[in-house]
Short mmCIF file of C-alpha atoms and ligand atoms in Angstrom, two decimals:
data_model
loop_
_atom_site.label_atom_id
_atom_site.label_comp_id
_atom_site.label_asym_id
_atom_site.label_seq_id
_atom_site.Cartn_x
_atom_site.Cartn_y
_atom_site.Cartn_z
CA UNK N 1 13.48 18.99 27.90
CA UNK N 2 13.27 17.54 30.70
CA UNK N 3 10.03 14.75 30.20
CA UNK N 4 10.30 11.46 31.56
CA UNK N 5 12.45 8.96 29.45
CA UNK N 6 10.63 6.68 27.80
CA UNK N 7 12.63 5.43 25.26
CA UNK N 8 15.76 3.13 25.36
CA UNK N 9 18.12 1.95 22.71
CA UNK N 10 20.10 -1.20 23.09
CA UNK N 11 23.25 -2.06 20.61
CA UNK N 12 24.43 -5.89 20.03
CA UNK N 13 27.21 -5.22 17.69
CA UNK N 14 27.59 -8.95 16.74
CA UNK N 15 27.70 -10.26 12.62
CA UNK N 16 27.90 -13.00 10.45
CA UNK N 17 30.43 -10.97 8.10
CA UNK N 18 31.01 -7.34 8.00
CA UNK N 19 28.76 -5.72 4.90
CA UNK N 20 31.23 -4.00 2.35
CA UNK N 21 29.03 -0.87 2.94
CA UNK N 22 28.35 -1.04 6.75
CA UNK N 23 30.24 1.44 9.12
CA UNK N 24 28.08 0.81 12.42
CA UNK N 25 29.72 -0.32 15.47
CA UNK N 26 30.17 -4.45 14.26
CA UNK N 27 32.54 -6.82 15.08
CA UNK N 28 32.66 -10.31 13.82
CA UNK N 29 34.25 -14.17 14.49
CA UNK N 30 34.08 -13.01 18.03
CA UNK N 31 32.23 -15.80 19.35
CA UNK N 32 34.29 -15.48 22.51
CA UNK N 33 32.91 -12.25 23.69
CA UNK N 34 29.34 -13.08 23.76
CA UNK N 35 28.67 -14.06 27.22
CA UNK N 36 30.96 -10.87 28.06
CA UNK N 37 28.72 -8.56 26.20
CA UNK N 38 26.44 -9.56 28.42
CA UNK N 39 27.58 -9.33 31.12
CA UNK N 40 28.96 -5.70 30.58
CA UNK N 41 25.76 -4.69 29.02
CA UNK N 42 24.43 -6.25 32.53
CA UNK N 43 26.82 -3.53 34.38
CA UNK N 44 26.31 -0.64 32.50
CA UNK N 45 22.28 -1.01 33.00
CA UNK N 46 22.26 -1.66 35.96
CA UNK N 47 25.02 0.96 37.44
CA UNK N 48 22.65 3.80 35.03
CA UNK N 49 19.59 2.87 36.23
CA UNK N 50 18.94 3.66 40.23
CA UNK N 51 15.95 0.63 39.86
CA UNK N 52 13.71 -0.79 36.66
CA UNK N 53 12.94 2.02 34.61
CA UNK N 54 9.36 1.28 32.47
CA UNK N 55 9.69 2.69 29.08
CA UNK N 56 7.25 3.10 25.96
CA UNK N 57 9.73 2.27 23.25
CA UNK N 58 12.34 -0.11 23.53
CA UNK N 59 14.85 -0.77 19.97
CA UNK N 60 17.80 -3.60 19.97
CA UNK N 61 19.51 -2.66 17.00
CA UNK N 62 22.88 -3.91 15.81
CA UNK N 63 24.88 -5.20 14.26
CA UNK N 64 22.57 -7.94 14.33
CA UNK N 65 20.86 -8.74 17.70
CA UNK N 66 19.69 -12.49 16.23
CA UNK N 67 23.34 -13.53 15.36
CA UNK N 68 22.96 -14.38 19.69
CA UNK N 69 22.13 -17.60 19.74
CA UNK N 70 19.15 -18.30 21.29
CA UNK N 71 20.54 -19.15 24.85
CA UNK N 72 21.72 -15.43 24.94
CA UNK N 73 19.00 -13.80 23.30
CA UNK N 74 17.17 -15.44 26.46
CA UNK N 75 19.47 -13.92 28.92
CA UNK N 76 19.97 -10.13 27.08
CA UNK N 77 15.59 -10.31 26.88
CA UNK N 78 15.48 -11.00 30.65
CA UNK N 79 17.82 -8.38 31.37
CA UNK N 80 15.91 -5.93 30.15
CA UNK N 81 12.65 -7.23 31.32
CA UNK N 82 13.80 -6.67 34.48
CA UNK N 83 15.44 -3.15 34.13
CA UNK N 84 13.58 -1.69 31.13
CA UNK N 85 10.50 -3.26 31.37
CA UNK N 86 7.62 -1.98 29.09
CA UNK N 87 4.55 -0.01 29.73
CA UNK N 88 1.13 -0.88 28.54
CA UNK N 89 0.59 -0.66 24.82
CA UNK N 90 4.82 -0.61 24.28
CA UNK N 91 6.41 -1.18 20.73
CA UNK N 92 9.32 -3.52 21.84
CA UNK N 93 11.47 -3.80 18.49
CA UNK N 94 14.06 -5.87 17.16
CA UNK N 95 16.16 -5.58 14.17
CA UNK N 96 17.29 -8.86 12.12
CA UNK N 97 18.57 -10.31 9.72
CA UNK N 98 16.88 -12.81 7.47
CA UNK N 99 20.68 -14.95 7.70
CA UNK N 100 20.36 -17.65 10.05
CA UNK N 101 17.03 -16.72 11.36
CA UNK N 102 15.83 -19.83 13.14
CA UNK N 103 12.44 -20.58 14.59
CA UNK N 104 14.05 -21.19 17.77
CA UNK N 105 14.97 -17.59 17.86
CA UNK N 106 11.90 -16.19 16.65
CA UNK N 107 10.33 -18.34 19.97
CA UNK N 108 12.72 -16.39 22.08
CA UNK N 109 11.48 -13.13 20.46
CA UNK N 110 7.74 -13.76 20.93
CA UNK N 111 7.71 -15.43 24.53
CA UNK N 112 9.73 -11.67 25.99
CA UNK N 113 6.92 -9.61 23.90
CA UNK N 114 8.91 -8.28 21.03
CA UNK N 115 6.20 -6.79 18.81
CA UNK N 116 8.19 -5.23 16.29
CA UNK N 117 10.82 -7.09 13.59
CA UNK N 118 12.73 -4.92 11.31
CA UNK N 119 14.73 -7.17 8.52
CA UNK N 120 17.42 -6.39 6.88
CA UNK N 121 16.56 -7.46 3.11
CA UNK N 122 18.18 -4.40 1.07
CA UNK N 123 17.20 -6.65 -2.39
CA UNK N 124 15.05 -9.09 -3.57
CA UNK N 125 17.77 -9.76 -6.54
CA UNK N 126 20.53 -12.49 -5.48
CA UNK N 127 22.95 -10.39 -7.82
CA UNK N 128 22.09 -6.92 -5.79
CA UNK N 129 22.36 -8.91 -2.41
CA UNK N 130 26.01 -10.25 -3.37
CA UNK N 131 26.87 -6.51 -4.40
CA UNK N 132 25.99 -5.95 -0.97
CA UNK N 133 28.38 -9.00 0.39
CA UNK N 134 24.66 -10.51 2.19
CA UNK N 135 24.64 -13.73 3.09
CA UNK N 136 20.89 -14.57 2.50
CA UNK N 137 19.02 -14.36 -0.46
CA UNK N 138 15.14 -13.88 -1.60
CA UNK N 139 14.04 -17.27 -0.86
CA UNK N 140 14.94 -16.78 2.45
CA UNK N 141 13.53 -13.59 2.81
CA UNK N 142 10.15 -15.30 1.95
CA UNK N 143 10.21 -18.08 4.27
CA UNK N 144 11.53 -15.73 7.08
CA UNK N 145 8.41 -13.95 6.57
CA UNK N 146 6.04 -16.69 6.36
CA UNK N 147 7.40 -18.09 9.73
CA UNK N 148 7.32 -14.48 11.53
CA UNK N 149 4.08 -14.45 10.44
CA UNK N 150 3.47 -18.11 11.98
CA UNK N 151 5.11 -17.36 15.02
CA UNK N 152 2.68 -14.42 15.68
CA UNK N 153 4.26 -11.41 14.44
CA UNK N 154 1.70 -8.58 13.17
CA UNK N 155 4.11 -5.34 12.64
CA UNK N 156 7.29 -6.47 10.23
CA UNK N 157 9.58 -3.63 8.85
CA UNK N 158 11.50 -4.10 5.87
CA UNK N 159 14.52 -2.33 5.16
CA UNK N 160 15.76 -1.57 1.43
CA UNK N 161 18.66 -0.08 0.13
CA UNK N 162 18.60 1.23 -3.33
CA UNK N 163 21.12 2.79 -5.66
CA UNK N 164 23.29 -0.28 -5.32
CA UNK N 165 26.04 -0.64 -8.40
CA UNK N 166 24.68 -2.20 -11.28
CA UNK N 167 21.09 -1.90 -10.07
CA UNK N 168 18.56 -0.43 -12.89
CA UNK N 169 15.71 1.46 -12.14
CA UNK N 170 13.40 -2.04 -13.23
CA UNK N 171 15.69 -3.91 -10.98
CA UNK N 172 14.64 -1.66 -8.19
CA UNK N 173 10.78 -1.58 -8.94
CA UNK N 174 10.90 -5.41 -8.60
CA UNK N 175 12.46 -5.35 -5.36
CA UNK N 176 9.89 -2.61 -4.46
CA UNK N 177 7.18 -5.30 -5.91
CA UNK N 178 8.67 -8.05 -4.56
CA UNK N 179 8.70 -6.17 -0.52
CA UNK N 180 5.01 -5.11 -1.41
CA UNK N 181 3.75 -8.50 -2.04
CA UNK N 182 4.95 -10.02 1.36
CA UNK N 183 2.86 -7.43 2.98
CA UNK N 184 5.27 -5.76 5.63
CA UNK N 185 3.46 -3.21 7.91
CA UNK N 186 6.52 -0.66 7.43
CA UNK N 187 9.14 -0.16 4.76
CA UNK N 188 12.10 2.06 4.84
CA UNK N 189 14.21 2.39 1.65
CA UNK N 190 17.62 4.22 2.03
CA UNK N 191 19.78 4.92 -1.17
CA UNK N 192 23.33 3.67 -0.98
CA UNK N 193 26.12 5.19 0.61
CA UNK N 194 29.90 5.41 0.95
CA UNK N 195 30.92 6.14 3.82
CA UNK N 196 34.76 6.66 5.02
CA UNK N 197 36.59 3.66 6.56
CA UNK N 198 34.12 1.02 4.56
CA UNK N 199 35.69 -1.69 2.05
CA UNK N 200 33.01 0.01 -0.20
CA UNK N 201 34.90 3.70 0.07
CA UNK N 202 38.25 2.14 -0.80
CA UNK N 203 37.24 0.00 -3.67
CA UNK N 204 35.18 3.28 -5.14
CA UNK N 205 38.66 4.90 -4.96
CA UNK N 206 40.32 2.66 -6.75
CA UNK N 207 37.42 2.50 -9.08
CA UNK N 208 36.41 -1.12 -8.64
CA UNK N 209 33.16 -0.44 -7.81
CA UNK N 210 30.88 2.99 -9.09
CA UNK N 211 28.04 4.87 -7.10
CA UNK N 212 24.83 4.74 -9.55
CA UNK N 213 23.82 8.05 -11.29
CA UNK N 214 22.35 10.80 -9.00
CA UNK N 215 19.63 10.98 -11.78
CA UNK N 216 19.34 7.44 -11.46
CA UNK N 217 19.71 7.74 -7.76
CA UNK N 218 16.80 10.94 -7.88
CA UNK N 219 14.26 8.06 -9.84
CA UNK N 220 14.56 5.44 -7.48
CA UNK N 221 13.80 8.15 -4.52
CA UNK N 222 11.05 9.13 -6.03
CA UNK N 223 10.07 5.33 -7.55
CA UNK N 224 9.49 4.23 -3.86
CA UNK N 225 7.79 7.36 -2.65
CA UNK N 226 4.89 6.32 -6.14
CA UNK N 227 5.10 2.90 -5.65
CA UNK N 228 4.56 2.52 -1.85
CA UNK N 229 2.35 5.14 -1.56
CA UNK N 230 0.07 3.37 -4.58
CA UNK N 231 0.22 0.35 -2.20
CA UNK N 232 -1.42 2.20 0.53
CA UNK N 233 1.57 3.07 2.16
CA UNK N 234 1.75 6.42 4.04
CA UNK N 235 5.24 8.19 3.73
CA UNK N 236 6.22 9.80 6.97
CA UNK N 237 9.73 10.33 7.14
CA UNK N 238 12.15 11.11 4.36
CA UNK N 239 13.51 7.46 4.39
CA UNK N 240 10.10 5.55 5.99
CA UNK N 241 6.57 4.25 5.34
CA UNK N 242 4.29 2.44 6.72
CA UNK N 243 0.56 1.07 6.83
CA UNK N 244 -1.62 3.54 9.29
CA UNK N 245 -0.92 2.86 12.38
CA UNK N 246 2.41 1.35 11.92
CA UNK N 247 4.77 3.85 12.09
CA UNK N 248 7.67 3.53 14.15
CA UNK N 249 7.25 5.11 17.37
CA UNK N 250 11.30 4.74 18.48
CA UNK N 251 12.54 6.47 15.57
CA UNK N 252 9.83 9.35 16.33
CA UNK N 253 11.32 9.71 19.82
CA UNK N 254 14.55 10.77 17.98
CA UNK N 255 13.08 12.72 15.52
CA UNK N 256 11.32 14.71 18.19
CA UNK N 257 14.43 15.67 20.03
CA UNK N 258 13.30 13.98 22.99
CA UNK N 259 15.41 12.29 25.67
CA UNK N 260 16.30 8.59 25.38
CA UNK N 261 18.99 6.17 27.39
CA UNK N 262 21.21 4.08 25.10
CA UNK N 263 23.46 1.30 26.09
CA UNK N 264 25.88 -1.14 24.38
CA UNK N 265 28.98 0.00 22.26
CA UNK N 266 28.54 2.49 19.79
CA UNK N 267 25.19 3.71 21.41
CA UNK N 268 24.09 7.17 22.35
CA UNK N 269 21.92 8.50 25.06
CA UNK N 270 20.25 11.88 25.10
CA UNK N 271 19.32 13.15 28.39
CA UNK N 272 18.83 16.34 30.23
CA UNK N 273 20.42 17.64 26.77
CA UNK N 274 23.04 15.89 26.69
CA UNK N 275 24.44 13.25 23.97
CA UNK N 276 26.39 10.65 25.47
CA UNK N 277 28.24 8.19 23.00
CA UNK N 278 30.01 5.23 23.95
CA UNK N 279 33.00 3.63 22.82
CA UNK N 280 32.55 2.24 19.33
CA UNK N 281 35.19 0.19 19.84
CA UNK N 282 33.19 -3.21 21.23
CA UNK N 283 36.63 -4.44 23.25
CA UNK N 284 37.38 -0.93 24.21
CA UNK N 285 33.41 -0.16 25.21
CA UNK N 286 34.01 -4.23 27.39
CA UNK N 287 37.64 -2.81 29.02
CA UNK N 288 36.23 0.48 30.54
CA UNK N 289 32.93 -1.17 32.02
CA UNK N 290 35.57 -4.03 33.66
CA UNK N 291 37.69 -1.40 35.18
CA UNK N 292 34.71 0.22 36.63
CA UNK N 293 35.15 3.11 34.34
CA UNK N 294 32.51 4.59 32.08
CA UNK N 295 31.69 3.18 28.80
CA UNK N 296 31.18 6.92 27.74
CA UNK N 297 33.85 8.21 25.05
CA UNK N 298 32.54 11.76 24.48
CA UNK N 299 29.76 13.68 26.19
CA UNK N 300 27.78 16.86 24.53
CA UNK N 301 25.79 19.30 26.38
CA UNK N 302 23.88 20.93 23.58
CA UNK N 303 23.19 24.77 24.00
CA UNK N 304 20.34 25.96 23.06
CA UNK N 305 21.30 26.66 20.07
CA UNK N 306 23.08 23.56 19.06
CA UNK N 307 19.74 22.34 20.13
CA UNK N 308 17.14 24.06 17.85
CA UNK N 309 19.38 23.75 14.83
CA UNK N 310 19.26 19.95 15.52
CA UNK N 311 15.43 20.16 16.27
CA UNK N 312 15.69 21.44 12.66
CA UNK N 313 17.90 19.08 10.73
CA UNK N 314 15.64 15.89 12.43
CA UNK N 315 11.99 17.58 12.62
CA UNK N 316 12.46 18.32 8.97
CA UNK N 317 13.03 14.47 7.90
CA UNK N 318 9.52 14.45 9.15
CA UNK N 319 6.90 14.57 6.36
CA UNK N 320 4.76 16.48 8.69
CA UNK N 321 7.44 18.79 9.30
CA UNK N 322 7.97 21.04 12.20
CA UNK N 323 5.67 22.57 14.63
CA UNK N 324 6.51 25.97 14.70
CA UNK N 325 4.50 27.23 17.66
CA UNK N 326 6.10 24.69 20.22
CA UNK N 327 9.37 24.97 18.61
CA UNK N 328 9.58 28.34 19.33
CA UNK N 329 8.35 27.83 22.86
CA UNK N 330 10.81 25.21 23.56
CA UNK N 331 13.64 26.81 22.06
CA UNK N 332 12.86 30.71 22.18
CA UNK N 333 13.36 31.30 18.81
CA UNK N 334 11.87 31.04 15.41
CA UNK N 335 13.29 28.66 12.72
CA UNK N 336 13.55 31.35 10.48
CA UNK N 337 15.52 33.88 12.80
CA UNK N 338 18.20 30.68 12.18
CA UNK N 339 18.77 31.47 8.62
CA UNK N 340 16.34 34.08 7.48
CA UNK N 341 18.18 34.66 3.79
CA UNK N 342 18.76 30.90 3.14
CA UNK N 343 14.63 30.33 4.73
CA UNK N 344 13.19 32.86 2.30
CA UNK N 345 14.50 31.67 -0.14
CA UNK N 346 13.68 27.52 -0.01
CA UNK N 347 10.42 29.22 0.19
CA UNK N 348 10.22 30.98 -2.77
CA UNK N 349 12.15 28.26 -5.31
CA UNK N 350 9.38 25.77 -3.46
CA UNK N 351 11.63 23.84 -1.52
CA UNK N 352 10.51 24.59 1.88
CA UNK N 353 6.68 25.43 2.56
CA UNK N 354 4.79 26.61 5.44
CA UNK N 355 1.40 24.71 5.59
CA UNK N 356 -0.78 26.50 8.22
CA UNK N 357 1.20 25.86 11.60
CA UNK N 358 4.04 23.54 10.21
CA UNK N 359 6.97 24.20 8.13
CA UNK N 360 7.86 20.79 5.95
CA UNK N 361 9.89 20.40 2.94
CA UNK N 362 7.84 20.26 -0.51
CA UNK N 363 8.13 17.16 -2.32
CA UNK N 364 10.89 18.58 -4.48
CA UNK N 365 12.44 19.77 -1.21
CA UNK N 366 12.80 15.76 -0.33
CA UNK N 367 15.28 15.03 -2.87
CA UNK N 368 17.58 18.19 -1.71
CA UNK N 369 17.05 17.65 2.06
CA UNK N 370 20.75 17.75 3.23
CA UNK N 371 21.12 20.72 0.75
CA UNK N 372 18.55 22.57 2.60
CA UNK N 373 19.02 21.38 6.11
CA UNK N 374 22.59 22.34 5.83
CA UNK N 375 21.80 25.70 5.93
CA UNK N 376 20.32 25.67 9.18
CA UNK N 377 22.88 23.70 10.87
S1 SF4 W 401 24.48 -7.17 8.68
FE1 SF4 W 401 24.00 -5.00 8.93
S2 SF4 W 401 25.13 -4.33 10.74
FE2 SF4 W 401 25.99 -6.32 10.12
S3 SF4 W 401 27.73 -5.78 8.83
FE3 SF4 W 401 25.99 -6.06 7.45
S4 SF4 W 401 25.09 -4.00 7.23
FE4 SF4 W 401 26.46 -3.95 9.02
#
């Protein structure tokens, strides 16, 4: 547990609009609190952090880190120059969103070494993208690209959402066509969801709007995984893929159960086995760093077996699955002696396999992932 950290997570909470579907930590027409973002996000670094910490993986996510206009992007990328700066070969990532993505920006992005842009498109339909209350739509998307591309940028992520209301199955292979012919380096597809305290979970009550099929939901899933992996995509989480090479060596870090620092509202750290969230509320997250207090709402010091039931839920997304020799070294037990009945038998209906060291889910498993994991948990 206790490697160096070499991962860091950074969360700018800042958006055009707030998505009807979106429950991350977001606020918007907040213009005002910008410049003190930054400067809490300043404190909170630098009062974690003894000195400059190098890292191998840093990840602004959001939100939307390129709503900061490009005067602030400036200062938050010299901030963490200075404290997190990156070590030799780093993947320094950003995620955006293809609204309001100037060049100017994208200048900002290259000159402090970003090397990684994950867009938000979700849809290459204008209809699916309204659905989804986005402000951009596919044209943009393109020209977004072409200008990344311009600019420098060799490893571009694309992020899809599928199983959006009205969608068809067609609609969804010619976004999947569509994402293919830009040529992204990485692609992760996720299928809708309704989550609790969303616009999206109230107007489903009142049945204004209507989750898609599960079949429906079941041949999209299984549409990307044929589709991208036709297009020389490798799939290597339940959710990503990406050219060889290009996987994304953040997400990995959490996947891998291994220790990470997080900062901004909303964010979690993981260190010396412990979780550490902050405050999701952005002006509640600002008030606690002014006071001098910390920006920590709940802390979690897994046990050891919290932790290897976790190691199972996330080294299972993995298609590689789980290595079952050095789990059992680092958590002194086997991931069968977790749920022996309920592990037999997602090996015999083919749901689980165990292919020589590693235990992974079979294809079929994919679709049924929370289904299985749940027993373990
Ligand atoms: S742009 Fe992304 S983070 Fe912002 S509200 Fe929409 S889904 Fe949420």
């Amino acid at each position: 547990m206790n490697h160096p950290v070499n991962a860091a997570y950074i969360h700018v909470p800042f958006c055009i609009h707030r998505c009807g579907y979106c429950d991350f930590t977001v606020i918007t027409d907040r213009d005002d609190l910008l410049s003190i973002y930054l400067d809490c996000l300043e404190t909170e670094i630098t009062s974690m952090l003894s000195g400059p910490h190098a890292v191998e993986t840093l990840f602004i996510g959001g939100g939307t880190p390129n709503y900061l206009p490009a005067s602030h992007l400036e200062r938050l990328l010299s901030l963490l120059r200075k404290w997190l700066p990156l070590k030799a070969g780093a993947e320094f990532s950003i995620e955006c969103n293809p609204e309001d993505f100037t060049s100017e920006r994208m200048d900002v992005l290259a000159k402090y070494d970003i090397n990684r842009v994950s867009l938000g498109i979700q849809s290459f339909q204008a209809e699916h993208l309204k659905t989804l209350e986005r402000g951009h739509n596919p044209e943009t998307v393109v020209d977004v690209v072409q200008r990344l591309r311009k600019r420098g940028f060799e490893n571009v992520s694309f992020d899809l959402i599928f199983a959006v209301p009205g969608q068809s199955l067609e609609d969804w292979n010619s976004t999947l066509e569509r994402a293919i012919h830009l040529e992204p380096e990485h692609v992760s597809t996720y299928g809708l969801t309704f989550e609790k305290g969303t616009s999206f979970w109230t107007r489903r009550l009142k049945q204004d709007i209507r989750p898609a099929d599960e079949e429906l939901e079941r041949s999209m899933y299984a549409a990307a995984m044929q589709t991208l992996s036709q297009a020389g995509f490798e799939q290597y989480e339940l959710s990503n893929h990406a050219r060889p090479g290009f996987q994304c060596r953040h997400n990995q870090v959490y996947w891998n159960a291994e220790q990470y620092f997080g900062f901004g509202p909303g964010a979690a750290s993981f260190l010396d086995g412990e979780r550490a969230m902050r405050y999701r509320s952005v002006t509640g997250w600002m008030k606690h760093i002014q006071t001098g207090e910390s920006p920590v709402a709940e802390r979690e010091t897994l046990t050891l077996d919290l932790a290897c039931r976790e190691a199972v839920m996330l080294g299972l997304r993995k298609i590689e699955g789980i290595d079952l020799a050095a789990f059992e070294e680092r958590y002194e037990s086997t991931v069968r002696d977790l749920a022996p009945d309920a592990y037999d038998q997602f090996i015999q209906s083919n749901l689980l396999e165990q292919k020589r060291d590693r235990l992974q889910l079979t294809y079929e498993g994919r679709f049924l992932a929370d289904t299985v994991v749940a027993e373990f948990l």
